[in-house]
Amino acid sequence: MSDRDRLYLQAGEEVAPFVFSEEVVRVFPDMIERSVPGYRLLLELTASLVRQAAQPQSRIYDLGCSLGAATLTARRAVQKPGVSMIALDNSPSMVARCRQIVADDNSIVPVEVIEGDVLDLPIGNASVVMMYFTLQFIAPAERAGLLQKIARGLRPGGVLLLAEKMSFTEPVQSWMDRHHHDFKRAQGYSDLEIARKRQALERVLIADSRSSHHERLRAAGFDQVIDWFQCLNFSALVATKA
Ligand code: GEK
């Protein structure tokens, strides 16, 4: 069970840039569900996307796996023979807890949980790569190269499932922010918590627009890009290699 996220409840001290620390890990499941509208539905739909895209004798990757929510969704969905999974995160606290969670799950698909930077990970023989709310934390200059590496590592017919917080031009951005903050208020976050978290994520989470995602995925070598999920400013795309 996850503790309730109260990390930004206290006024006063200066807000430090957000990091995936031990205290974040303790509240993470609660934090992501109360901060990302549609997160649970996104995972539910992921099961059927993975079930259809997984190929026999291939690998499934979960990049920026945190506590393995998408990893376990995929692991339980796979029905093809010979599939193995690699789940990776660069936060030692996340990886330690994720390893326990994966060990406590009794599905049969083997999962290796790796601590490391996604930019250093070799990717190969992949039929599915999931990258949920992780690209937004990668330095913008590195994003195109990372997507190229993923495209090269996919088998023909393989897919990248990409979920991201999106940016918009005005006046849509303000509309999205207003309704996202209302969603968080309805989840029990105070205005102070919302403002402090926003400050912590400034310059740490850098969102891209839908059109730049599409253009960059095409340029990286993907043949088809489909928007399959949107809940306010949180979206998911599937990019397929022919
Ligand atoms: C989920 N996908 O529950 N290399 C590896 N991991 C990284 C890197 C990097 N360079 N940068 C950040 N991370 C999950 C949620 S959370 C999203 C993903 C959020 C990791 C970071 O440590 C964190 O665990 C994850 O990416 C992003 O579906 O908190 O908004």
Coordinates of N, CA and C and ligand atoms in Angstrom, one line a residue:
M1 N 0.8 -1.2 0.0 CA 0.0 0.0 0.0 C 0.9 1.3 0.0
S2 N 0.4 2.3 -0.7 CA 1.1 3.5 -0.8 C 0.7 4.5 0.3
D3 N 1.6 5.3 0.8 CA 1.2 6.3 1.8 C 0.6 7.5 0.9
R4 N -0.1 8.3 1.6 CA -0.8 9.5 1.0 C 0.3 10.5 0.7
D5 N 0.2 11.1 -0.5 CA 1.2 12.1 -0.9 C 0.9 13.5 -0.2
R6 N 1.8 13.8 0.8 CA 1.6 15.1 1.5 C 3.0 15.9 1.4
L7 N 3.7 15.6 0.4 CA 5.1 16.1 0.3 C 5.1 17.6 0.2
Y8 N 4.1 18.2 -0.4 CA 4.1 19.7 -0.6 C 3.1 20.4 0.2
L9 N 2.7 19.8 1.3 CA 1.7 20.3 2.2 C 2.2 21.5 3.0
Q10 N 3.4 21.5 3.4 CA 4.0 22.5 4.3 C 4.4 23.8 3.5
A11 N 3.9 24.9 4.0 CA 4.4 26.2 3.4 C 5.7 26.5 4.1
G12 N 6.4 27.5 3.5 CA 7.6 27.9 4.3 C 8.9 27.7 3.5
E13 N 9.4 26.4 3.6 CA 10.8 26.2 3.0 C 10.7 26.5 1.5
E14 N 11.9 26.7 1.0 CA 12.0 26.9 -0.4 C 11.7 25.6 -1.1
V15 N 11.1 25.7 -2.3 CA 10.8 24.4 -3.1 C 12.0 24.0 -3.9
A16 N 12.5 22.8 -3.6 CA 13.7 22.3 -4.4 C 13.2 21.6 -5.6
P17 N 14.0 21.6 -6.7 CA 13.6 20.9 -7.9 C 13.3 19.4 -7.6
F18 N 12.3 18.9 -8.3 CA 11.7 17.6 -8.0 C 12.7 16.5 -8.3
V19 N 12.9 15.6 -7.4 CA 13.7 14.4 -7.7 C 12.9 13.1 -7.2
F20 N 13.3 12.0 -7.8 CA 12.6 10.7 -7.5 C 13.3 10.1 -6.3
S21 N 13.1 10.7 -5.2 CA 13.8 10.3 -3.9 C 13.0 9.2 -3.2
E22 N 13.6 8.7 -2.1 CA 13.0 7.7 -1.2 C 11.6 8.2 -0.8
E23 N 11.5 9.4 -0.4 CA 10.2 9.9 0.1 C 9.1 10.0 -1.0
V24 N 9.6 10.2 -2.2 CA 8.7 10.2 -3.4 C 8.2 8.8 -3.6
V25 N 9.2 7.8 -3.5 CA 8.9 6.4 -3.8 C 7.8 6.0 -2.8
R26 N 7.8 6.4 -1.6 CA 6.9 5.9 -0.5 C 5.4 6.3 -0.9
V27 N 5.3 7.5 -1.6 CA 3.9 8.0 -1.9 C 3.6 7.8 -3.3
F28 N 4.5 7.3 -4.1 CA 4.4 7.4 -5.6 C 3.0 6.9 -6.2
P29 N 2.6 5.7 -5.8 CA 1.3 5.2 -6.4 C 0.2 6.2 -6.2
D30 N 0.1 6.8 -5.0 CA -0.9 7.7 -4.6 C -0.7 9.0 -5.4
M31 N 0.5 9.5 -5.5 CA 0.9 10.7 -6.2 C 0.5 10.6 -7.7
I32 N 0.8 9.6 -8.4 CA 0.6 9.5 -9.8 C -0.9 9.4 -10.1
E33 N -1.6 8.6 -9.3 CA -3.1 8.5 -9.5 C -3.8 9.8 -9.3
R34 N -3.4 10.6 -8.3 CA -4.1 11.8 -8.0 C -3.6 13.0 -8.8
S35 N -2.5 12.8 -9.6 CA -1.9 13.9 -10.4 C -2.2 13.7 -11.9
V36 N -2.2 12.5 -12.3 CA -2.4 12.2 -13.8 C -3.8 11.7 -14.1
P37 N -4.6 12.6 -14.6 CA -6.0 12.2 -14.9 C -6.0 11.0 -15.9
G38 N -6.8 10.0 -15.6 CA -6.9 8.9 -16.5 C -5.8 7.8 -16.4
Y39 N -4.9 8.0 -15.4 CA -3.8 7.0 -15.3 C -4.2 5.6 -15.3
R40 N -5.3 5.3 -14.5 CA -5.7 3.9 -14.3 C -6.3 3.4 -15.6
L41 N -7.1 4.2 -16.3 CA -7.7 3.8 -17.6 C -6.6 3.6 -18.6
L42 N -5.6 4.4 -18.6 CA -4.4 4.3 -19.5 C -3.8 2.9 -19.3
L43 N -3.6 2.5 -18.1 CA -3.0 1.2 -17.8 C -3.9 0.1 -18.3
E44 N -5.2 0.2 -18.0 CA -6.2 -0.8 -18.4 C -6.1 -1.0 -20.0
L45 N -6.1 0.1 -20.7 CA -6.0 0.0 -22.2 C -4.7 -0.6 -22.6
T46 N -3.6 -0.3 -21.9 CA -2.3 -0.8 -22.2 C -2.3 -2.3 -22.3
A47 N -3.0 -2.9 -21.5 CA -3.0 -4.4 -21.5 C -3.4 -4.9 -22.8
S48 N -4.5 -4.4 -23.4 CA -4.9 -4.9 -24.7 C -3.9 -4.5 -25.9
L49 N -3.3 -3.3 -25.7 CA -2.4 -2.9 -26.8 C -1.1 -3.8 -26.7
V50 N -0.7 -4.1 -25.5 CA 0.5 -5.0 -25.4 C 0.2 -6.4 -25.9
R51 N -1.0 -6.9 -25.5 CA -1.4 -8.3 -25.8 C -1.3 -8.4 -27.3
Q52 N -1.8 -7.4 -28.1 CA -1.8 -7.5 -29.5 C -0.5 -7.3 -30.2
A53 N 0.4 -6.5 -29.6 CA 1.6 -6.1 -30.2 C 2.8 -7.0 -29.9
A54 N 2.7 -7.7 -28.7 CA 3.8 -8.6 -28.3 C 4.0 -9.7 -29.3
Q55 N 5.3 -9.9 -29.7 CA 5.6 -11.0 -30.6 C 6.3 -12.1 -29.9
P56 N 6.2 -13.3 -30.4 CA 6.9 -14.5 -29.8 C 8.4 -14.2 -29.8
Q57 N 9.0 -14.7 -28.8 CA 10.5 -14.7 -28.7 C 11.1 -13.2 -28.8
S58 N 10.4 -12.3 -28.2 CA 10.8 -10.9 -28.3 C 10.9 -10.3 -26.9
R59 N 11.4 -9.1 -26.8 CA 11.5 -8.4 -25.5 C 10.5 -7.2 -25.5
I60 N 10.0 -7.0 -24.3 CA 9.2 -5.8 -24.0 C 10.0 -5.0 -23.0
Y61 N 10.1 -3.7 -23.3 CA 10.8 -2.8 -22.4 C 9.8 -1.8 -21.7
D62 N 10.1 -1.5 -20.5 CA 9.4 -0.4 -19.8 C 10.4 0.6 -19.3
L63 N 10.5 1.7 -20.0 CA 11.6 2.7 -19.7 C 11.1 3.8 -18.8
G64 N 11.8 3.9 -17.7 CA 11.3 4.8 -16.6 C 10.1 4.1 -15.9
C65 N 10.4 2.9 -15.4 CA 9.3 2.0 -14.9 C 8.8 2.4 -13.6
S66 N 9.5 3.3 -12.9 CA 9.1 3.7 -11.5 C 8.8 2.4 -10.7
L67 N 7.6 2.2 -10.2 CA 7.3 1.0 -9.4 C 6.7 -0.1 -10.2
G68 N 6.8 0.0 -11.5 CA 6.5 -1.2 -12.3 C 5.0 -1.3 -12.6
A69 N 4.2 -0.2 -12.5 CA 2.8 -0.4 -12.8 C 2.5 -0.8 -14.3
A70 N 3.2 -0.2 -15.2 CA 3.0 -0.6 -16.6 C 3.7 -1.9 -16.9
T71 N 4.8 -2.2 -16.2 CA 5.6 -3.4 -16.3 C 4.6 -4.6 -16.0
L72 N 4.0 -4.5 -14.8 CA 3.1 -5.6 -14.4 C 1.9 -5.7 -15.3
T73 N 1.3 -4.6 -15.7 CA 0.2 -4.6 -16.7 C 0.6 -5.4 -17.9
A74 N 1.8 -5.1 -18.5 CA 2.2 -5.8 -19.7 C 2.5 -7.3 -19.4
R75 N 3.2 -7.5 -18.3 CA 3.6 -8.9 -17.9 C 2.4 -9.8 -17.8
R76 N 1.3 -9.3 -17.2 CA 0.1 -10.1 -17.1 C -0.7 -10.2 -18.4
A77 N -0.5 -9.3 -19.3 CA -1.3 -9.3 -20.6 C -0.7 -10.2 -21.6
V78 N 0.6 -10.4 -21.6 CA 1.3 -11.2 -22.6 C 0.9 -12.6 -22.7
Q79 N 0.6 -13.1 -23.9 CA 0.1 -14.5 -24.1 C 1.0 -15.2 -25.1
K80 N 2.1 -14.5 -25.6 CA 2.9 -15.1 -26.6 C 4.1 -15.9 -25.9
P81 N 4.6 -16.9 -26.6 CA 5.7 -17.7 -26.0 C 7.0 -16.9 -26.1
G82 N 7.9 -17.2 -25.1 CA 9.3 -16.7 -25.2 C 9.5 -15.2 -25.1
V83 N 8.5 -14.5 -24.4 CA 8.7 -13.1 -24.2 C 9.4 -12.9 -22.9
S84 N 10.3 -11.9 -22.9 CA 10.9 -11.5 -21.6 C 10.8 -10.0 -21.5
M85 N 11.0 -9.5 -20.3 CA 10.8 -8.0 -20.2 C 12.0 -7.4 -19.5
I86 N 12.3 -6.1 -19.9 CA 13.3 -5.3 -19.2 C 12.6 -4.1 -18.7
A87 N 12.7 -3.8 -17.4 CA 12.2 -2.6 -16.8 C 13.3 -1.8 -16.3
L88 N 13.4 -0.6 -16.6 CA 14.6 0.3 -16.2 C 14.1 1.6 -15.6
D89 N 14.9 2.0 -14.6 CA 14.7 3.3 -14.0 C 16.1 3.8 -13.5
N90 N 16.3 5.1 -13.4 CA 17.6 5.5 -12.9 C 17.5 6.0 -11.4
S91 N 16.4 5.8 -10.8 CA 16.3 6.2 -9.4 C 16.5 4.9 -8.6
P92 N 17.6 4.9 -7.8 CA 17.9 3.7 -7.0 C 16.7 3.3 -6.1
S93 N 16.1 4.3 -5.5 CA 14.9 4.0 -4.6 C 13.8 3.3 -5.3
M94 N 13.5 3.8 -6.5 CA 12.4 3.3 -7.3 C 12.8 1.8 -7.7
V95 N 14.0 1.6 -8.1 CA 14.4 0.3 -8.6 C 14.3 -0.7 -7.4
A96 N 14.8 -0.3 -6.3 CA 14.8 -1.3 -5.1 C 13.4 -1.7 -4.8
R97 N 12.4 -0.7 -4.8 CA 11.0 -1.1 -4.5 C 10.4 -1.8 -5.6
C98 N 10.7 -1.4 -6.8 CA 10.1 -2.1 -8.0 C 10.5 -3.6 -8.0
R99 N 11.8 -3.9 -7.7 CA 12.2 -5.3 -7.7 C 11.4 -6.1 -6.7
Q100 N 11.1 -5.5 -5.5 CA 10.2 -6.3 -4.6 C 8.9 -6.5 -5.1
I101 N 8.3 -5.5 -5.8 CA 6.9 -5.6 -6.3 C 6.9 -6.6 -7.4
V102 N 7.9 -6.6 -8.3 CA 7.9 -7.6 -9.3 C 8.1 -9.0 -8.8
A103 N 8.9 -9.1 -7.7 CA 9.1 -10.5 -7.1 C 7.9 -11.0 -6.5
D104 N 7.0 -10.1 -6.0 CA 5.8 -10.5 -5.3 C 4.7 -10.8 -6.3
D105 N 4.9 -10.5 -7.6 CA 3.9 -10.8 -8.6 C 4.2 -12.2 -9.2
N106 N 3.2 -13.1 -9.3 CA 3.6 -14.4 -9.7 C 3.3 -14.8 -11.2
S107 N 3.2 -13.7 -12.0 CA 3.1 -14.0 -13.4 C 4.4 -14.7 -14.0
I108 N 4.3 -15.3 -15.1 CA 5.4 -16.2 -15.5 C 6.4 -15.5 -16.4
V109 N 6.1 -14.4 -17.1 CA 7.0 -13.7 -18.0 C 8.2 -13.2 -17.2
P110 N 9.4 -13.6 -17.5 CA 10.6 -13.1 -16.7 C 10.8 -11.6 -16.9
V111 N 11.1 -10.9 -15.8 CA 11.3 -9.5 -15.8 C 12.7 -9.2 -15.2
E112 N 13.5 -8.5 -15.9 CA 14.8 -8.0 -15.3 C 14.6 -6.5 -15.0
V113 N 14.8 -6.1 -13.7 CA 14.6 -4.7 -13.4 C 16.1 -4.1 -13.3
I114 N 16.3 -3.1 -14.1 CA 17.7 -2.6 -14.2 C 17.7 -1.2 -13.7
E115 N 18.8 -0.9 -12.9 CA 19.0 0.5 -12.5 C 20.0 1.1 -13.5
G116 N 19.5 2.2 -14.2 CA 20.4 2.8 -15.1 C 19.7 3.9 -15.9
D117 N 20.5 4.6 -16.7 CA 19.9 5.7 -17.5 C 19.4 5.2 -18.8
V118 N 18.3 5.6 -19.2 CA 17.7 5.1 -20.4 C 18.5 5.5 -21.6
L119 N 19.3 6.5 -21.5 CA 20.2 7.0 -22.6 C 21.3 6.0 -22.8
D120 N 21.6 5.2 -21.8 CA 22.8 4.2 -21.9 C 22.3 2.8 -22.2
L121 N 21.0 2.6 -22.2 CA 20.5 1.2 -22.3 C 20.5 0.7 -23.8
P122 N 21.2 -0.4 -24.0 CA 21.0 -1.0 -25.4 C 19.6 -1.6 -25.6
I123 N 19.0 -1.4 -26.7 CA 17.7 -1.9 -27.0 C 17.7 -2.8 -28.2
G124 N 17.2 -4.0 -28.1 CA 17.2 -4.9 -29.3 C 16.1 -5.9 -29.2
N125 N 15.8 -6.5 -30.3 CA 14.8 -7.5 -30.4 C 13.4 -7.2 -29.7
A126 N 13.1 -5.9 -29.8 CA 11.9 -5.5 -29.0 C 10.7 -5.5 -29.9
S127 N 9.6 -6.0 -29.3 CA 8.3 -5.9 -30.0 C 7.4 -4.8 -29.4
V128 N 7.6 -4.5 -28.1 CA 6.9 -3.4 -27.5 C 7.9 -2.6 -26.6
V129 N 7.9 -1.3 -26.7 CA 8.7 -0.5 -25.8 C 7.6 0.5 -25.2
M130 N 7.5 0.5 -23.9 CA 6.6 1.4 -23.2 C 7.5 2.5 -22.6
M131 N 7.1 3.7 -22.8 CA 7.8 4.8 -22.1 C 6.7 5.8 -21.6
Y132 N 6.3 5.6 -20.4 CA 5.1 6.3 -19.8 C 5.6 7.4 -18.9
F133 N 5.4 8.7 -19.3 CA 5.7 9.9 -18.5 C 7.2 9.9 -18.1
T134 N 8.1 9.5 -19.0 CA 9.5 9.5 -18.8 C 10.3 10.4 -19.7
L135 N 9.9 10.4 -21.0 CA 10.6 11.3 -22.0 C 10.6 12.7 -21.6
Q136 N 9.5 13.1 -20.9 CA 9.3 14.5 -20.4 C 10.4 14.9 -19.4
F137 N 11.1 13.9 -18.8 CA 12.2 14.2 -17.9 C 13.6 14.1 -18.5
I138 N 13.6 13.7 -19.8 CA 14.9 13.6 -20.5 C 15.3 15.0 -21.1
A139 N 16.6 15.3 -21.0 CA 17.0 16.6 -21.6 C 16.5 16.7 -23.0
P140 N 15.9 17.8 -23.4 CA 15.3 17.9 -24.7 C 16.3 17.6 -25.9
A141 N 17.5 18.0 -25.7 CA 18.5 17.7 -26.8 C 18.7 16.2 -27.0
E142 N 18.4 15.4 -26.0 CA 18.7 13.9 -26.1 C 17.5 13.2 -26.6
R143 N 16.3 13.8 -26.7 CA 15.1 13.1 -27.0 C 15.1 12.4 -28.4
A144 N 15.5 13.2 -29.4 CA 15.4 12.6 -30.8 C 16.3 11.4 -30.9
G145 N 17.5 11.5 -30.3 CA 18.5 10.3 -30.3 C 17.9 9.1 -29.6
L146 N 17.3 9.3 -28.5 CA 16.7 8.2 -27.7 C 15.6 7.5 -28.6
L147 N 14.7 8.3 -29.2 CA 13.7 7.8 -30.0 C 14.2 7.0 -31.2
Q148 N 15.3 7.5 -31.8 CA 16.0 6.8 -32.9 C 16.5 5.4 -32.4
K149 N 17.1 5.4 -31.3 CA 17.6 4.2 -30.7 C 16.5 3.2 -30.5
I150 N 15.3 3.7 -30.0 CA 14.2 2.8 -29.8 C 13.7 2.2 -31.1
A151 N 13.6 3.1 -32.1 CA 13.1 2.7 -33.4 C 14.0 1.6 -34.0
R152 N 15.3 1.8 -33.9 CA 16.3 0.8 -34.4 C 16.2 -0.5 -33.6
G153 N 15.9 -0.5 -32.3 CA 15.8 -1.7 -31.5 C 14.5 -2.5 -31.7
L154 N 13.5 -1.9 -32.3 CA 12.3 -2.6 -32.5 C 12.3 -3.5 -33.7
R155 N 11.6 -4.6 -33.6 CA 11.5 -5.5 -34.7 C 10.5 -4.9 -35.7
P156 N 10.4 -5.4 -36.9 CA 9.4 -5.0 -37.9 C 8.0 -5.2 -37.2
G157 N 7.1 -4.3 -37.3 CA 5.8 -4.4 -36.6 C 5.8 -4.1 -35.2
G158 N 6.9 -3.7 -34.6 CA 7.0 -3.4 -33.2 C 6.5 -2.0 -32.9
V159 N 6.1 -1.8 -31.7 CA 5.5 -0.5 -31.3 C 6.2 0.2 -30.1
L160 N 6.2 1.5 -30.2 CA 6.5 2.3 -29.0 C 5.2 2.8 -28.4
L161 N 4.9 2.5 -27.2 CA 3.8 3.1 -26.5 C 4.3 4.3 -25.7
L162 N 4.0 5.5 -26.0 CA 4.5 6.7 -25.4 C 3.4 7.5 -24.7
A163 N 3.6 7.7 -23.4 CA 2.6 8.6 -22.7 C 3.4 9.8 -22.2
E164 N 2.8 10.9 -22.3 CA 3.4 12.2 -21.9 C 2.4 13.2 -21.5
K165 N 2.9 14.1 -20.6 CA 2.2 15.4 -20.4 C 2.5 16.2 -21.6
M166 N 1.4 16.9 -22.2 CA 1.6 17.6 -23.4 C 1.6 19.1 -23.2
S167 N 2.3 19.9 -24.0 CA 2.1 21.3 -24.0 C 1.3 21.8 -25.1
F168 N 0.7 22.9 -24.9 CA -0.3 23.5 -25.9 C 0.1 25.0 -26.1
T169 N -0.5 25.6 -27.2 CA -0.3 27.0 -27.3 C -1.5 27.7 -26.6
E170 N -1.4 28.9 -26.3 CA -2.5 29.6 -25.7 C -3.6 29.9 -26.7
P171 N -4.9 29.9 -26.3 CA -5.4 29.8 -25.0 C -5.6 28.4 -24.4
V172 N -5.3 27.4 -25.2 CA -5.6 26.0 -24.8 C -4.7 25.7 -23.6
Q173 N -3.5 26.1 -23.5 CA -2.6 25.8 -22.4 C -3.2 26.2 -21.0
S174 N -3.7 27.4 -21.0 CA -4.3 27.9 -19.8 C -5.6 27.1 -19.4
W175 N -6.4 26.8 -20.4 CA -7.6 26.0 -20.2 C -7.2 24.6 -19.6
M176 N -6.2 24.0 -20.2 CA -5.7 22.7 -19.7 C -5.2 22.8 -18.2
D177 N -4.4 23.8 -18.0 CA -3.9 24.0 -16.6 C -5.0 24.2 -15.6
R178 N -6.0 25.0 -16.0 CA -7.1 25.3 -15.1 C -7.8 24.0 -14.7
H179 N -8.1 23.2 -15.8 CA -8.9 21.9 -15.5 C -8.0 20.9 -14.8
H180 N -6.7 20.8 -15.2 CA -5.8 19.9 -14.5 C -5.8 20.2 -13.0
H181 N -5.7 21.5 -12.7 CA -5.6 21.9 -11.3 C -6.9 21.6 -10.6
D182 N -8.0 21.8 -11.3 CA -9.3 21.4 -10.7 C -9.4 19.9 -10.4
F183 N -8.8 19.1 -11.3 CA -8.8 17.7 -11.1 C -8.0 17.4 -9.8
K184 N -6.8 18.1 -9.7 CA -6.0 17.8 -8.5 C -6.7 18.3 -7.2
R185 N -7.4 19.4 -7.3 CA -8.2 19.9 -6.1 C -9.2 18.8 -5.7
A186 N -9.9 18.3 -6.8 CA -10.9 17.3 -6.5 C -10.3 16.0 -5.9
Q187 N -9.0 15.8 -6.1 CA -8.3 14.6 -5.6 C -7.8 14.9 -4.2
G188 N -8.1 16.1 -3.7 CA -7.7 16.4 -2.3 C -6.4 17.2 -2.1
Y189 N -5.8 17.7 -3.2 CA -4.6 18.5 -3.1 C -5.1 20.0 -2.8
S190 N -4.4 20.7 -2.0 CA -4.7 22.1 -1.7 C -4.1 23.0 -2.8
D191 N -4.5 24.2 -2.9 CA -3.9 25.2 -3.8 C -2.4 25.3 -3.6
L192 N -2.1 25.3 -2.3 CA -0.6 25.5 -1.9 C 0.2 24.2 -2.4
E193 N -0.4 23.1 -2.2 CA 0.4 21.9 -2.7 C 0.5 21.9 -4.2
I194 N -0.6 22.3 -4.9 CA -0.5 22.3 -6.4 C 0.5 23.3 -6.8
A195 N 0.5 24.5 -6.2 CA 1.5 25.5 -6.6 C 2.9 25.1 -6.3
R196 N 3.2 24.5 -5.2 CA 4.5 24.1 -4.8 C 5.0 22.9 -5.7
K197 N 4.2 22.0 -6.0 CA 4.6 20.9 -6.9 C 4.9 21.4 -8.3
R198 N 4.1 22.4 -8.7 CA 4.3 23.0 -10.0 C 5.7 23.6 -10.1
Q199 N 6.0 24.3 -9.0 CA 7.3 25.0 -8.9 C 8.4 24.0 -8.9
A200 N 8.3 22.9 -8.2 CA 9.3 21.8 -8.1 C 9.6 21.2 -9.5
L201 N 8.5 21.1 -10.3 CA 8.6 20.5 -11.6 C 9.1 21.4 -12.7
E202 N 9.1 22.7 -12.4 CA 9.6 23.7 -13.4 C 11.0 23.4 -13.8
R203 N 11.3 23.4 -15.1 CA 12.7 23.0 -15.6 C 13.1 21.6 -15.4
V204 N 12.2 20.8 -14.7 CA 12.5 19.3 -14.5 C 11.7 18.5 -15.5
L205 N 10.4 18.9 -15.6 CA 9.4 18.2 -16.5 C 9.2 19.2 -17.6
I206 N 9.7 18.9 -18.8 CA 9.6 19.8 -20.0 C 8.7 19.1 -21.0
A207 N 7.5 19.6 -21.1 CA 6.5 18.9 -22.0 C 6.7 19.4 -23.5
D208 N 6.4 18.6 -24.4 CA 6.4 18.9 -25.8 C 5.0 19.0 -26.4
S209 N 4.8 19.6 -27.5 CA 3.5 19.7 -28.1 C 3.2 18.4 -28.9
R210 N 1.9 18.2 -29.2 CA 1.6 17.0 -29.9 C 2.2 17.0 -31.3
S211 N 2.3 18.1 -32.0 CA 2.9 18.1 -33.3 C 4.4 17.8 -33.3
S212 N 5.1 18.3 -32.2 CA 6.5 18.0 -32.2 C 6.7 16.5 -31.9
H213 N 5.9 15.9 -31.1 CA 6.0 14.5 -30.8 C 5.8 13.7 -32.2
H214 N 4.8 14.1 -32.9 CA 4.5 13.4 -34.2 C 5.7 13.6 -35.1
E215 N 6.2 14.8 -35.3 CA 7.3 15.1 -36.2 C 8.6 14.3 -35.8
R216 N 8.9 14.3 -34.5 CA 10.1 13.7 -34.0 C 10.0 12.2 -34.2
L217 N 8.8 11.6 -33.9 CA 8.7 10.2 -34.0 C 8.9 9.7 -35.5
R218 N 8.3 10.5 -36.4 CA 8.4 10.2 -37.8 C 9.9 10.3 -38.2
A219 N 10.6 11.4 -37.8 CA 12.0 11.6 -38.1 C 12.8 10.5 -37.5
A220 N 12.4 9.9 -36.4 CA 13.2 8.9 -35.7 C 13.1 7.5 -36.4
G221 N 12.1 7.4 -37.4 CA 12.1 6.1 -38.1 C 10.8 5.4 -37.9
F222 N 9.8 6.0 -37.3 CA 8.5 5.3 -37.1 C 7.6 5.6 -38.3
D223 N 6.8 4.6 -38.7 CA 6.1 4.7 -40.0 C 4.6 5.2 -39.8
Q224 N 4.1 4.9 -38.6 CA 2.8 5.3 -38.3 C 2.7 5.8 -36.8
V225 N 2.0 6.9 -36.6 CA 1.9 7.5 -35.3 C 0.4 7.7 -35.0
I226 N -0.2 7.1 -34.0 CA -1.6 7.2 -33.7 C -1.8 7.8 -32.3
D227 N -2.6 8.8 -32.1 CA -3.0 9.3 -30.8 C -4.1 8.4 -30.3
W228 N -3.9 7.7 -29.2 CA -4.9 6.7 -28.8 C -5.5 7.1 -27.4
F229 N -5.0 8.1 -26.8 CA -5.5 8.4 -25.4 C -5.3 9.9 -25.2
Q230 N -6.3 10.6 -24.6 CA -6.0 11.9 -24.1 C -7.0 12.2 -23.0
C231 N -6.4 12.6 -21.9 CA -7.2 13.0 -20.7 C -6.7 14.4 -20.3
L232 N -7.4 15.5 -20.6 CA -6.8 16.8 -20.4 C -5.4 16.9 -21.1
N233 N -4.4 17.3 -20.3 CA -3.1 17.5 -21.0 C -2.2 16.3 -20.9
F234 N -2.8 15.1 -20.7 CA -2.0 13.9 -20.6 C -2.4 13.0 -21.8
S235 N -1.5 12.5 -22.6 CA -1.8 11.8 -23.8 C -0.9 10.6 -24.0
A236 N -1.4 9.7 -24.8 CA -0.6 8.5 -25.2 C -0.7 8.3 -26.7
L237 N 0.5 8.0 -27.2 CA 0.6 7.7 -28.7 C 1.2 6.3 -28.9
V238 N 0.8 5.7 -30.0 CA 1.5 4.5 -30.4 C 2.2 4.7 -31.7
A239 N 3.5 4.5 -31.7 CA 4.3 4.7 -32.9 C 4.8 3.3 -33.4
T240 N 4.5 3.0 -34.7 CA 4.7 1.6 -35.2 C 5.9 1.7 -36.2
K241 N 6.7 0.6 -36.1 CA 7.7 0.5 -37.2 C 7.2 -0.6 -38.1
A242 N 7.2 -0.2 -39.4 CA 6.6 -1.1 -40.4 C 7.4 -2.4 -40.5
Ligands
GEK1 C1 4.4 4.5 -14.7 N1 6.3 4.8 -16.2 O1 4.0 4.3 -13.5 N2 16.7 7.1 -17.2 C2 15.8 6.2 -16.6 N3 14.8 6.6 -15.8 C3 14.5 7.9 -15.7 C4 15.3 8.9 -16.3 C5 16.4 8.4 -17.1 N4 17.3 9.3 -17.7 N5 14.8 10.1 -16.0 C6 13.7 9.9 -15.3 N6 13.5 8.6 -15.1 C7 5.8 5.0 -14.8 C8 5.9 6.5 -14.3 S1 7.6 8.5 -13.6 C9 6.5 9.8 -14.2 C10 7.1 7.2 -14.7 C11 6.1 10.8 -13.2 C12 12.5 7.9 -14.3 C13 12.3 8.5 -12.9 O2 13.2 8.0 -11.9 C14 10.8 8.1 -12.6 O3 10.7 6.9 -11.9 C15 10.2 7.9 -14.0 O4 11.3 8.1 -15.0 C16 9.1 8.9 -14.4 O5 3.7 4.3 -15.7 O6 6.5 10.7 -12.0 O7 5.5 11.8 -13.6

